[in-house]
Amino acid sequence: MPVGKIGELLVQAKLISQEQLDHAFEVQQLTPGQPIGQILCQMGWLKARDLDHVLDFNNKRRKLGEILISQNLINEERLNNALKISKDEKIPLGRALIRQHLLDEDQLARAIASQHDLKYVSLAGVYFDPALSSFINATYAQRLRIVPIRCRDNILSIAMAYPLHREERLQLENWCKMTIDMVIAKESDIIIAQQKVFKMSGAPALEEQGFELSEDQIRDPVKSKYVGDFISADVDFLVKRLITTGIMRGASDIHLESTEHGMIVRFRIDGILQTIELGVSDALISANARQMVSKIKIMCDMDIAERRRPQDSSFKMSVSKEGKRRNVDFRVSTVPTQFGENVVIRILDKRSGGITLEKLGYFPEDIATLHKALEKPTGIFLVTGPTGSGKSSTLYAVLSHINHPGVKTLTIEDPIEYSIDGIVQTEVNEIIGNTFARLLRAFLRQDPDNIMVGEIRDLETATISMRAALTGHSVFSTLHTNDATSAVTRMIDMGVEPSLISTTLRYVLAQRLVRHVCVSCKVPYTPSAQLQSELGIPNGSGMEFFQGKGCPSCNFTGFSGRRPIVELWVPTREELLMVNRRPDNLSLRNIVFSVPGRMTMIESGFRLVQAGETKLEELLRVVPYEQIEAGREKIAQLFEAA
């Protein structure tokens, strides 16, 4: 913005005099590049809040993209691409530009300073007085990406990557009881300065919540066969931050993805990949990407020199929160890609006991039906669904229900995800030949009452499981099928004799997980008429719908946690006799779910929509299309009956 324009506006607003403006012009000649507004603020003639107000009120603040184009740093096409990334991933435009390697941090910081009429400073080599930490809370500073750098004459100078909003600055001034002088600095410099000012050694915000991550169970890098590989303190800090954030946020997986423009980190939370604020700059992560991969490889004893082939391994960590310690397992997979290695870390949080169907979010009537089915002393009990649909959690809840001192329960798992007192748990290890089938045979000589087989993957495991059920045991397992009745056709396709299925099958529970609307930002909304029609909801139904508008509690996704939607099939004698005739799934399904009181998965999900706990869009996302087609008529009938 031309200097004269902002100066004239300030004079017109009677915030400064013409004489003061002229004097500021003279000072600016001695300090080229310093914004006129910054000079006026430093001389005490203008308050930063008033300067911001004038700029915003008169719509005189140039857009960051316009400034960068005018400086020939980017073109319009690249700006539009970065704007799309910024919108899709909910990150600042500047961060999107750096991620694409279109700008460096110095260029971005100078452009932001120009946009907001603030001074740019370099924090390299600056001495930070430890007393500065008393002015601002460390967690607050970390969240806003700010750091105090100087205090003089009741003016607190604060460096920041992005300017504070007017309300944030007022809040800070009221808190500090001083005038705030804002300056712009590189984001990575601010993070380093925060560590010096606040003596940050790790993740302070997480430590303040009583969360501690112990590396005492990790293979010692010093004793590794890769002693020559140097891992910096920055890399140790970054890897620990990734893992800590993943556990704290309840992520199932951490994805480190190498791209043309650097490394991207995402977390799978509630079944969806999300970008989460880590408190470190993208530039710092990308600069240390290769070393971070090496650090993770060392932790799980992979070959760090091998970058051309996929590798799989694991490591353990000890987590302590509020004095309670538990072990967490991590499964690591690396894959070479065009721009470097991709790493996925699966988090297997061995939470001890306490998991129940009620806590998982099952409806009371489904729990009652399930508990009644579990009263049968022998047989095979199946939970079906795709990967990530919560099958293992449901099995653990079932085992917890039947677990008591009078019975012996053994499990074969790959891997063990929850530890349950009173149950003997064993992990598959195919390297030494401990497969599901081999361990299952051994278990039959251990005098068990109940056996849990993590997954029926082949004919051998299926046959042994069913023969165990025939000999007086209760066997619990999972299958990958789309619905409850498909379990029968899937096992027949494996080669299992239908007569063996019909004499052992006791129940099949098919399920999916839908995301739960965040209660902190829940608001009414109206889905499109087309969407409602697709699910059989008539026009003018009067039904209320809810969604989350997005807030910090849910990482601005509108969802927090997940709930199961299920269909439970407890076969009747007639239905089991039909299994002997090798029915196709459609024929079997039409008979099974024509029985009054039995609810399909889409109907189960619709109950959650009616209760305002999930969205219609979630049902379309997780329920198989053929079930939506079949369930449309049933949902329409609900409104006709009403």
XYZ file of C-alpha atoms in Angstrom:
642
model
C 0.000 0.000 0.000
C 1.404 3.461 -0.833
C 2.696 5.122 2.307
C 0.716 8.301 1.708
C -2.587 6.467 1.566
C -2.398 4.910 5.034
C -0.958 8.106 6.479
C -3.807 10.170 5.030
C -6.395 7.776 6.465
C -4.830 8.023 9.917
C -4.845 11.826 9.774
C -8.451 11.875 8.530
C -9.439 9.611 11.414
C -7.747 12.120 13.755
C -5.578 9.371 15.199
C -2.399 11.326 14.378
C -1.599 14.874 13.323
C -0.099 15.911 10.001
C 3.009 17.016 11.884
C 3.403 13.557 13.413
C 2.970 11.946 10.002
C 5.610 14.219 8.449
C 8.033 13.368 11.239
C 7.366 9.656 10.729
C 8.192 10.077 7.022
C 11.567 11.564 8.005
C 12.297 8.632 10.312
C 11.338 6.214 7.546
C 14.017 7.714 5.293
C 16.599 6.617 7.886
C 15.118 3.108 8.210
C 14.159 2.026 4.670
C 11.593 -0.754 4.516
C 10.076 -0.085 7.926
C 6.287 0.397 7.601
C 4.978 3.859 8.442
C 2.360 2.398 10.762
C 5.039 0.539 12.718
C 7.058 3.751 13.120
C 4.031 5.656 14.415
C 3.306 2.884 16.923
C 6.905 2.764 18.148
C 6.938 6.545 18.663
C 3.852 6.220 20.839
C 1.638 8.354 18.587
C -0.526 5.473 17.387
C -1.829 2.295 18.995
C -1.503 -0.939 17.059
C -5.180 -1.718 17.643
C -6.154 1.613 16.031
C -3.911 0.967 13.045
C -5.489 -2.446 12.512
C -8.969 -0.988 12.843
C -8.299 1.649 10.173
C -6.827 -0.905 7.767
C -9.715 -3.342 8.193
C -12.459 -0.702 8.247
C -11.246 0.880 5.021
C -10.531 -2.493 3.411
C -7.008 -1.297 2.716
C -5.170 -4.448 3.712
C -3.844 -6.170 0.604
C -4.320 -9.899 0.252
C -1.237 -12.029 0.773
C -1.573 -13.597 -2.675
C -1.656 -10.176 -4.344
C 1.535 -9.149 -2.554
C 3.347 -12.336 -3.573
C 2.268 -11.957 -7.208
C 3.338 -8.287 -7.246
C 6.758 -9.363 -5.945
C 7.002 -11.991 -8.741
C 7.345 -14.764 -6.181
C 4.407 -16.797 -7.525
C 1.961 -16.661 -10.420
C -1.837 -16.768 -10.332
C -2.065 -20.470 -11.232
C 0.202 -21.496 -8.366
C -1.671 -19.187 -6.016
C -4.993 -20.823 -6.918
C -3.532 -24.301 -6.346
C -2.215 -23.231 -2.944
C -5.563 -21.635 -2.041
C -7.292 -24.950 -2.785
C -4.850 -26.833 -0.540
C -5.320 -24.197 2.157
C -9.102 -24.608 2.008
C -9.151 -28.410 1.768
C -6.659 -28.997 4.577
C -7.681 -25.986 6.693
C -4.158 -24.589 6.920
C -2.887 -21.015 6.352
C -2.142 -20.050 2.757
C 1.491 -19.402 3.624
C 1.937 -22.910 4.974
C 0.427 -24.366 1.800
C 2.858 -22.336 -0.328
C 5.859 -23.497 1.704
C 4.685 -27.102 1.550
C 4.701 -26.823 -2.257
C 8.187 -25.277 -2.160
C 6.864 -22.164 -3.917
C 8.222 -19.914 -1.155
C 10.797 -20.135 1.572
C 10.044 -19.068 5.142
C 11.942 -15.816 4.837
C 9.954 -14.718 1.768
C 6.660 -15.618 3.442
C 7.466 -13.782 6.671
C 8.499 -10.617 4.810
C 5.301 -10.711 2.722
C 3.125 -11.119 5.827
C 4.949 -8.221 7.481
C 4.283 -6.057 4.425
C 0.623 -7.083 4.336
C 0.018 -6.082 7.955
C 2.333 -3.058 8.030
C 4.538 -4.740 10.628
C 8.282 -5.029 11.018
C 10.104 -8.211 9.993
C 12.874 -9.397 12.322
C 15.371 -12.219 12.233
C 15.666 -14.095 15.523
C 18.971 -15.725 14.602
C 21.592 -15.003 17.257
C 19.148 -13.093 19.491
C 19.643 -13.472 23.262
C 16.411 -14.357 25.045
C 16.099 -13.325 28.674
C 14.550 -16.243 30.661
C 12.502 -13.633 32.561
C 10.433 -13.148 29.396
C 8.681 -16.456 30.128
C 6.825 -14.804 33.023
C 4.818 -12.571 30.668
C 3.058 -15.259 28.592
C 1.864 -18.784 29.329
C 3.913 -21.358 27.383
C 0.887 -23.305 26.131
C -0.813 -20.102 24.984
C 2.350 -18.966 23.187
C 2.740 -22.311 21.483
C -0.866 -22.337 20.275
C -0.632 -18.821 18.783
C 2.919 -19.269 17.426
C 4.232 -16.263 19.380
C 7.249 -15.609 21.578
C 8.207 -12.564 23.711
C 11.567 -11.168 22.601
C 11.988 -7.885 24.506
C 10.389 -5.801 27.244
C 11.233 -2.093 27.521
C 9.380 0.997 28.770
C 6.207 -0.992 29.427
C 6.180 -2.226 25.818
C 6.353 -5.994 25.252
C 7.710 -6.925 21.818
C 6.278 -10.208 20.578
C 7.446 -12.077 17.484
C 4.848 -14.095 15.624
C 4.490 -16.070 12.419
C 0.977 -14.769 11.753
C -0.434 -11.514 13.201
C -2.802 -11.797 16.122
C -6.442 -10.953 15.618
C -7.621 -7.751 17.252
C -9.392 -9.665 20.043
C -6.324 -11.810 20.729
C -4.068 -8.756 20.988
C -6.494 -6.980 23.331
C -6.688 -10.095 25.487
C -2.899 -10.289 25.611
C -2.541 -6.594 26.522
C -5.087 -6.962 29.321
C -3.261 -10.011 30.573
C 0.245 -8.487 30.458
C -0.861 -4.961 31.472
C 1.493 -3.632 28.786
C 1.370 -2.332 25.240
C 2.036 -5.103 22.718
C 4.481 -4.396 19.890
C 3.974 -7.045 17.191
C 6.764 -8.079 14.820
C 6.870 -10.866 12.246
C 9.478 -13.638 12.210
C 9.960 -17.003 10.525
C 7.847 -19.774 12.031
C 10.818 -22.109 12.537
C 12.746 -19.303 14.317
C 9.784 -18.762 16.652
C 9.618 -22.456 17.548
C 13.336 -22.480 18.382
C 12.946 -19.257 20.380
C 10.021 -20.759 22.321
C 12.232 -23.653 23.368
C 14.820 -21.174 24.682
C 12.386 -18.841 26.445
C 10.125 -21.486 27.946
C 12.804 -24.191 28.304
C 10.713 -26.583 26.219
C 12.292 -30.019 26.104
C 9.478 -31.848 24.381
C 5.773 -31.239 24.173
C 4.844 -28.855 26.982
C 1.155 -28.686 26.178
C 0.917 -32.442 26.496
C 3.025 -32.608 29.643
C 0.712 -30.075 31.283
C -2.088 -32.589 30.739
C -0.164 -35.163 32.765
C 0.931 -37.103 29.675
C 4.380 -38.653 29.549
C 6.011 -40.835 26.901
C 8.844 -43.072 28.043
C 11.434 -44.426 25.655
C 12.864 -46.934 28.108
C 11.451 -49.822 26.111
C 12.683 -48.627 22.739
C 15.731 -50.317 21.289
C 18.650 -48.116 22.270
C 19.931 -46.312 19.146
C 23.441 -46.266 20.627
C 23.460 -50.075 20.717
C 22.029 -50.316 17.218
C 24.103 -51.815 14.448
C 23.692 -48.433 12.725
C 25.888 -46.569 15.211
C 27.325 -44.375 12.479
C 23.958 -42.773 11.714
C 23.580 -39.450 13.483
C 20.096 -38.528 14.690
C 19.783 -34.909 15.808
C 17.882 -33.660 18.842
C 15.389 -32.009 16.471
C 14.579 -35.388 14.922
C 14.148 -37.073 18.318
C 11.807 -34.254 19.306
C 9.784 -34.464 16.068
C 9.301 -38.241 16.184
C 8.291 -38.106 19.831
C 5.859 -35.287 19.039
C 4.242 -37.331 16.237
C 3.768 -40.378 18.441
C 2.562 -38.392 21.437
C 0.032 -36.493 19.332
C -1.225 -39.718 17.765
C -1.848 -41.350 21.134
C -3.381 -38.242 22.684
C -5.787 -37.741 19.768
C -6.817 -41.406 19.669
C -5.405 -41.960 16.171
C -5.255 -45.491 14.811
C -2.469 -44.683 12.335
C 0.176 -42.033 11.677
C 1.028 -41.428 8.005
C 4.329 -39.858 6.929
C 4.012 -39.187 3.198
C 6.902 -38.071 0.995
C 5.792 -35.689 -1.749
C 7.473 -33.524 -4.347
C 7.091 -30.558 -2.003
C 8.228 -32.163 1.256
C 6.826 -34.483 3.893
C 3.157 -34.417 4.912
C 2.022 -35.891 8.232
C -1.565 -37.065 8.685
C -3.418 -38.967 11.388
C -6.300 -41.415 10.928
C -8.885 -40.400 13.518
C -12.435 -41.747 13.578
C -11.612 -43.578 10.355
C -10.674 -40.418 8.405
C -7.203 -39.046 7.623
C -6.730 -35.605 9.178
C -4.013 -32.960 9.331
C -3.413 -31.925 12.953
C -1.555 -28.941 14.371
C 1.717 -30.352 15.752
C 3.226 -27.179 17.151
C 6.133 -27.400 14.681
C 6.542 -25.911 11.232
C 6.062 -27.918 8.045
C 9.455 -26.627 6.931
C 11.124 -28.207 9.977
C 9.430 -31.553 9.271
C 10.344 -31.507 5.577
C 13.943 -30.495 6.338
C 14.303 -33.503 8.644
C 12.125 -35.965 6.695
C 14.845 -38.462 5.798
C 16.310 -38.462 9.309
C 12.841 -38.940 10.810
C 12.355 -42.059 8.689
C 15.789 -43.305 9.790
C 14.952 -42.651 13.452
C 11.727 -44.664 13.164
C 13.597 -47.487 11.416
C 16.185 -47.589 14.203
C 13.418 -47.710 16.823
C 12.043 -50.905 15.277
C 15.368 -52.380 14.151
C 14.791 -52.049 10.413
C 17.615 -51.782 7.893
C 17.982 -48.013 7.485
C 20.256 -48.467 4.482
C 17.475 -50.250 2.579
C 15.316 -47.654 0.860
C 14.309 -49.603 -2.253
C 12.194 -52.367 -0.704
C 9.176 -52.328 1.641
C 9.870 -53.228 5.278
C 7.666 -54.158 8.239
C 8.541 -54.209 11.925
C 7.376 -53.019 15.346
C 8.425 -51.292 18.560
C 7.000 -50.595 22.013
C 6.646 -47.538 24.218
C 5.482 -46.935 27.744
C 2.846 -44.242 28.259
C 2.053 -42.624 31.589
C -0.893 -40.346 32.267
C -1.783 -39.098 35.736
C 0.397 -41.784 37.311
C -1.146 -44.669 35.348
C 1.280 -46.485 33.070
C 0.477 -48.701 30.105
C 2.355 -50.184 27.178
C 1.618 -49.220 23.599
C 2.673 -51.308 20.601
C 3.441 -49.792 17.213
C 3.461 -51.639 13.886
C 5.561 -49.892 11.237
C 5.394 -50.280 7.466
C 7.709 -48.489 5.027
C 7.244 -48.335 1.254
C 9.526 -46.663 -1.325
C 7.798 -44.025 -3.488
C 8.730 -41.589 -6.234
C 9.787 -38.861 -3.794
C 11.121 -40.903 -0.876
C 9.850 -43.432 1.621
C 6.333 -43.430 3.031
C 5.867 -44.637 6.598
C 2.666 -45.774 8.295
C 2.725 -46.344 12.060
C -0.228 -48.359 13.390
C -0.915 -47.527 17.057
C -2.001 -50.529 19.126
C -2.920 -49.007 22.460
C -3.218 -51.878 24.932
C -5.840 -50.337 27.126
C -6.503 -52.763 29.925
C -10.008 -54.208 30.355
C -13.083 -52.117 30.936
C -14.387 -52.341 27.359
C -18.117 -53.086 27.160
C -20.831 -53.048 24.525
C -22.397 -50.116 26.362
C -19.170 -48.100 26.135
C -18.871 -48.922 22.442
C -22.261 -47.302 21.851
C -24.553 -50.249 21.133
C -28.277 -49.724 21.538
C -29.759 -51.432 24.648
C -32.035 -53.697 22.580
C -29.052 -54.936 20.513
C -27.098 -55.619 23.711
C -30.018 -57.584 25.178
C -30.320 -59.741 22.028
C -26.575 -60.339 21.976
C -26.402 -61.275 25.650
C -29.240 -63.760 25.177
C -27.386 -65.381 22.256
C -24.255 -65.657 24.412
C -26.148 -67.831 26.881
C -25.799 -70.738 24.439
C -22.973 -72.906 25.831
C -21.316 -73.936 22.551
C -21.110 -72.902 18.921
C -19.408 -70.324 16.735
C -20.085 -66.608 17.073
C -18.992 -64.314 14.234
C -18.458 -60.557 13.894
C -18.144 -59.343 10.300
C -17.205 -56.160 8.486
C -14.350 -54.547 6.557
C -11.011 -53.521 8.055
C -11.447 -50.695 10.559
C -15.107 -51.407 11.321
C -14.542 -52.150 15.019
C -14.765 -55.955 14.882
C -11.924 -56.535 17.352
C -13.336 -54.058 19.880
C -16.712 -55.811 19.734
C -15.085 -59.204 20.294
C -13.185 -57.854 23.306
C -16.437 -56.491 24.743
C -18.074 -59.899 24.264
C -15.130 -61.667 25.928
C -15.277 -59.238 28.856
C -18.974 -60.080 29.284
C -18.449 -63.860 29.414
C -15.207 -63.684 31.408
C -15.483 -64.916 35.005
C -13.390 -67.112 37.348
C -15.324 -70.286 36.488
C -14.269 -70.417 32.823
C -11.041 -70.539 30.845
C -10.804 -68.264 27.810
C -7.936 -68.365 25.319
C -7.325 -65.955 22.441
C -5.264 -66.087 19.249
C -4.673 -62.564 17.960
C -2.700 -60.718 15.315
C -1.829 -58.538 17.161
C -3.035 -58.344 20.782
C -4.838 -54.993 20.988
C -6.346 -55.040 24.496
C -5.179 -56.772 27.658
C -7.959 -58.423 29.686
C -7.319 -59.822 33.156
C -8.251 -63.478 33.525
C -7.898 -64.294 29.824
C -4.895 -66.076 28.275
C -3.870 -64.132 25.170
C -1.479 -65.360 22.473
C -0.114 -63.576 19.417
C 0.331 -65.062 15.947
C 3.941 -65.281 14.762
C 4.081 -66.721 11.265
C 7.889 -66.402 11.110
C 8.228 -69.272 13.613
C 5.146 -71.085 12.336
C 2.660 -69.979 14.994
C -0.294 -69.503 12.649
C -3.961 -69.256 13.624
C -4.493 -72.908 12.686
C -1.456 -74.245 14.570
C -2.231 -72.321 17.758
C -5.899 -73.331 17.535
C -4.944 -77.017 17.470
C -2.712 -76.491 20.504
C -5.473 -74.619 22.343
C -7.818 -77.593 22.088
C -5.406 -79.465 24.404
C -5.475 -76.617 26.957
C -8.967 -77.436 28.316
C -10.593 -74.141 27.243
C -14.231 -73.152 27.581
C -14.012 -70.215 25.157
C -11.639 -69.597 22.263
C -11.265 -66.349 20.372
C -9.662 -66.579 16.920
C -8.767 -63.103 15.682
C -9.764 -63.818 12.083
C -10.873 -66.775 9.969
C -8.636 -66.389 6.938
C -8.624 -69.817 5.307
C -10.338 -73.204 5.091
C -8.036 -74.831 7.646
C -8.734 -72.230 10.351
C -12.473 -72.265 9.568
C -12.720 -76.061 9.748
C -10.765 -76.374 13.010
C -12.826 -73.551 14.561
C -16.101 -75.269 13.719
C -14.935 -78.687 14.861
C -13.917 -77.050 18.151
C -17.455 -75.653 18.414
C -18.818 -79.166 17.788
C -16.790 -80.584 20.680
C -18.280 -78.364 23.374
C -16.426 -75.058 23.023
C -17.613 -71.536 22.300
C -15.576 -70.060 19.453
C -15.536 -66.344 18.639
C -14.020 -64.936 15.457
C -14.256 -62.364 12.652
C -14.785 -62.462 8.900
C -14.435 -59.861 6.156
C -17.943 -59.693 4.660
C -20.358 -56.906 3.736
C -23.307 -58.102 5.815
C -24.425 -60.743 8.300
C -25.762 -63.382 5.898
C -22.670 -63.127 3.657
C -20.752 -64.936 6.411
C -22.440 -68.165 5.300
C -21.683 -67.781 1.599
C -18.118 -66.649 2.395
C -17.371 -69.820 4.375
C -18.997 -72.020 1.743
C -16.775 -70.318 -0.864
C -13.773 -71.152 1.354
C -14.726 -74.817 1.075
C -16.427 -75.355 4.442
C -19.178 -77.979 4.330
C -22.630 -76.349 4.732
C -23.609 -79.048 7.243
C -20.691 -77.994 9.465
C -21.865 -74.373 9.331
C -25.507 -75.181 10.075
C -24.663 -77.277 13.135
C -22.294 -74.753 14.751
C -23.402 -71.209 13.803
C -25.028 -69.353 16.723
C -24.992 -65.689 15.680
C -23.502 -63.275 13.174
C -23.062 -59.584 13.961
C -22.261 -57.354 10.965
C -21.200 -53.788 11.697
C -19.793 -50.495 10.466
C -18.660 -47.390 12.343
C -20.193 -43.972 11.678
C -18.759 -40.745 13.033
C -20.581 -39.145 15.944
C -21.645 -35.491 15.655
C -19.490 -33.344 17.962
C -21.601 -32.302 20.959
C -19.515 -29.138 21.451
C -20.548 -27.609 18.116
C -23.786 -29.449 17.273
C -26.262 -27.363 15.241
C -29.378 -28.106 13.138
C -28.980 -28.393 9.360
C -31.033 -29.486 6.367
C -29.615 -32.157 4.022
C -30.364 -31.760 0.329
C -33.725 -33.029 -0.924
C -31.868 -35.430 -3.228
C -29.972 -36.961 -0.307
C -33.133 -37.380 1.747
C -34.914 -38.965 -1.210
C -32.009 -41.363 -1.771
C -32.556 -42.741 1.724
C -36.343 -42.913 1.460
C -37.178 -39.802 3.504
C -40.258 -38.096 1.999
C -40.487 -34.360 1.345
C -41.923 -32.406 4.255
C -41.143 -35.186 6.718
C -40.559 -32.652 9.498
C -37.524 -34.633 10.640
C -34.737 -32.713 12.428
C -31.133 -33.207 11.354
C -27.923 -32.175 13.117
C -24.286 -31.655 12.225
C -21.160 -30.269 13.869
C -20.139 -26.865 12.517
C -16.498 -27.490 13.553
C -14.608 -26.428 16.673
C -11.218 -27.014 18.365
C -12.648 -30.005 20.277
C -13.192 -31.937 17.039
C -10.256 -30.472 15.068
C -12.898 -28.568 13.050
C -14.254 -31.774 11.482
C -17.704 -31.589 13.101
C -17.304 -35.143 14.411
C -15.980 -36.623 17.638
C -15.828 -40.365 18.234
C -17.703 -43.145 16.448
C -20.779 -45.309 17.002
C -21.483 -48.782 15.590
C -24.388 -49.503 13.292
C -25.197 -53.201 13.211
C -27.339 -56.019 11.954
C -27.570 -59.021 14.255
C -28.615 -62.416 12.958
C -29.403 -65.190 15.437
C -30.348 -68.037 13.047
C -33.524 -70.035 13.577
C -33.629 -73.782 13.000
C -35.391 -73.269 9.648
C -32.750 -70.782 8.493
C -29.941 -73.164 9.419
C -31.621 -75.941 7.432
C -31.689 -73.564 4.477
C -27.890 -73.161 4.804
C -27.549 -76.862 3.952
C -29.013 -76.093 0.518
C -26.137 -73.684 -0.324
C -28.319 -70.591 -0.843
C -27.096 -67.462 -2.598
C -26.755 -64.464 -0.297
C -29.687 -62.488 -1.724
C -32.141 -65.364 -1.218
C -30.909 -65.996 2.313
C -30.970 -62.308 3.161
C -34.527 -61.816 1.908
C -35.737 -64.588 4.218
C -33.657 -63.589 7.264
C -34.623 -59.900 7.282
C -38.271 -60.455 6.477
C -38.674 -61.614 10.088
C -40.404 -58.864 12.148
C -38.097 -57.147 14.634
C -34.868 -57.839 12.755
C -33.100 -54.663 11.755
C -30.699 -54.175 8.851
C -27.583 -52.044 9.062
C -29.165 -49.099 7.237
C -32.109 -49.125 9.672
C -29.692 -49.221 12.598
C -27.868 -46.210 11.164
C -31.109 -44.342 10.582
C -31.882 -44.633 14.305
C -28.700 -42.663 14.995
C -29.703 -40.009 12.454
C -33.110 -39.704 14.137
C -31.370 -39.310 17.493
C -29.212 -36.488 16.065
C -26.021 -38.472 16.673
C -24.790 -38.782 13.089
C -25.470 -37.414 9.600
C -27.198 -38.946 6.589
C -23.941 -38.489 4.670
C -22.237 -40.898 7.072
C -24.671 -43.678 6.178
C -23.924 -43.224 2.486
C -20.203 -43.314 3.284
C -20.130 -46.635 5.144
C -23.222 -48.707 4.288
C -22.992 -50.903 1.139
C -25.042 -49.430 -1.694
C -27.165 -52.550 -2.171
C -28.294 -52.247 1.456
C -29.213 -48.593 0.942
C -31.285 -49.626 -2.081
C -33.020 -52.379 -0.108
C -33.484 -50.215 2.998
C -35.038 -47.218 1.233
C -38.498 -48.788 1.237
C -38.300 -49.722 4.935
C -37.316 -46.175 5.923
C -40.183 -44.745 3.853
C -42.562 -47.126 5.657
C -41.480 -45.679 9.007
C -42.856 -42.284 7.962
C -46.036 -43.810 6.547
C -46.668 -45.592 9.856
C -46.119 -42.340 11.754
